[in-house]
Amino acid sequence: MAMEAAVIEKLIREGIPDATVEIADLRGDGDHYAALVTSAAFKGKSRVQQHQMVYAALQGKMGGELHALALTTAVPEGA
């Protein structure tokens, strides 16, 4: 079962409230997405820790409802 981009964005925003989230459906199939997640909460954390925060926000849906996510994380300028 595919997951809609709006649901991915909602889950990430709920888990990381200050996040700016940009989602792109890479194939138009609702199964392969790219996400850019920007949050001040990432400051001082390694890239792995940042990605773990996003995966935690997705509440275990990675690999199930959400098949593939090309994830990019960033700290906003000035944070």
Short mmCIF file of C-alpha atoms in Angstrom, two decimals:
data_model
loop_
_atom_site.label_atom_id
_atom_site.label_comp_id
_atom_site.label_asym_id
_atom_site.label_seq_id
_atom_site.Cartn_x
_atom_site.Cartn_y
_atom_site.Cartn_z
CA MET A 1 0.00 0.00 0.00
CA ALA A 2 1.47 3.35 -1.06
CA MET A 3 1.68 6.39 1.19
CA GLU A 4 0.68 9.90 0.13
CA ALA A 5 3.24 12.72 0.29
CA ALA A 6 0.91 14.74 2.54
CA VAL A 7 0.91 11.92 5.10
CA ILE A 8 4.72 11.76 5.08
CA GLU A 9 4.92 15.52 5.59
CA LYS A 10 2.33 15.42 8.40
CA LEU A 11 4.18 12.68 10.28
CA ILE A 12 7.51 14.47 10.00
CA ARG A 13 6.01 17.80 11.14
CA GLU A 14 4.33 16.09 14.10
CA GLY A 15 7.61 14.46 15.13
CA ILE A 16 9.79 17.51 14.43
CA PRO A 17 7.46 20.50 14.92
CA ASP A 18 9.80 23.22 13.61
CA ALA A 19 10.68 21.27 10.45
CA THR A 20 10.36 22.61 6.95
CA VAL A 21 9.51 19.63 4.75
CA GLU A 22 9.68 19.36 0.97
CA ILE A 23 8.51 16.09 -0.58
CA ALA A 24 8.90 14.96 -4.21
CA ASP A 25 7.32 11.81 -5.66
CA LEU A 26 10.24 10.51 -7.72
CA ARG A 27 8.30 8.11 -9.94
CA GLY A 28 4.74 9.31 -9.63
CA ASP A 29 3.79 5.98 -8.06
CA GLY A 30 3.39 7.05 -4.43
CA ASP A 31 6.11 4.58 -3.48
CA HIS A 32 9.41 6.38 -4.14
CA TYR A 33 9.92 9.77 -2.54
CA ALA A 34 12.66 12.30 -1.91
CA ALA A 35 12.42 14.52 1.16
CA LEU A 36 14.32 17.60 2.25
CA VAL A 37 13.81 18.19 5.96
CA THR A 38 15.24 21.34 7.53
CA SER A 39 15.12 21.85 11.29
CA ALA A 40 17.02 23.71 14.00
CA ALA A 41 16.59 20.52 16.08
CA PHE A 42 19.29 18.96 13.86
CA LYS A 43 21.94 21.44 15.04
CA GLY A 44 24.94 19.67 16.60
CA LYS A 45 23.72 16.23 15.49
CA SER A 46 25.45 13.98 12.99
CA ARG A 47 23.79 13.24 9.66
CA VAL A 48 22.96 9.74 10.96
CA GLN A 49 21.31 11.19 14.07
CA GLN A 50 19.33 13.64 11.93
CA HIS A 51 18.08 10.81 9.72
CA GLN A 52 17.21 8.73 12.78
CA MET A 53 15.04 11.62 14.03
CA VAL A 54 13.15 11.68 10.73
CA TYR A 55 12.73 7.90 10.67
CA ALA A 56 11.43 8.00 14.26
CA ALA A 57 8.89 10.64 13.19
CA LEU A 58 7.70 8.27 10.45
CA GLN A 59 6.59 5.88 13.19
CA GLY A 60 7.90 2.65 11.70
CA LYS A 61 6.30 3.17 8.29
CA MET A 62 9.67 3.05 6.44
CA GLY A 63 9.99 -0.23 4.57
CA GLY A 64 6.28 -0.94 4.93
CA GLU A 65 3.77 1.61 3.71
CA LEU A 66 6.67 3.84 2.69
CA HIS A 67 8.85 1.82 0.34
CA ALA A 68 11.68 4.23 -0.50
CA LEU A 69 12.71 7.65 0.79
CA ALA A 70 15.78 9.52 -0.44
CA LEU A 71 16.34 11.70 2.61
CA THR A 72 18.28 14.95 2.86
CA THR A 73 18.46 16.82 6.16
CA ALA A 74 19.74 20.31 6.91
CA VAL A 75 20.02 22.91 9.64
CA PRO A 76 18.55 26.30 8.70
CA GLU A 77 21.05 29.12 8.19
CA GLY A 78 21.56 31.14 11.32
CA ALA A 79 20.39 28.35 13.63
#
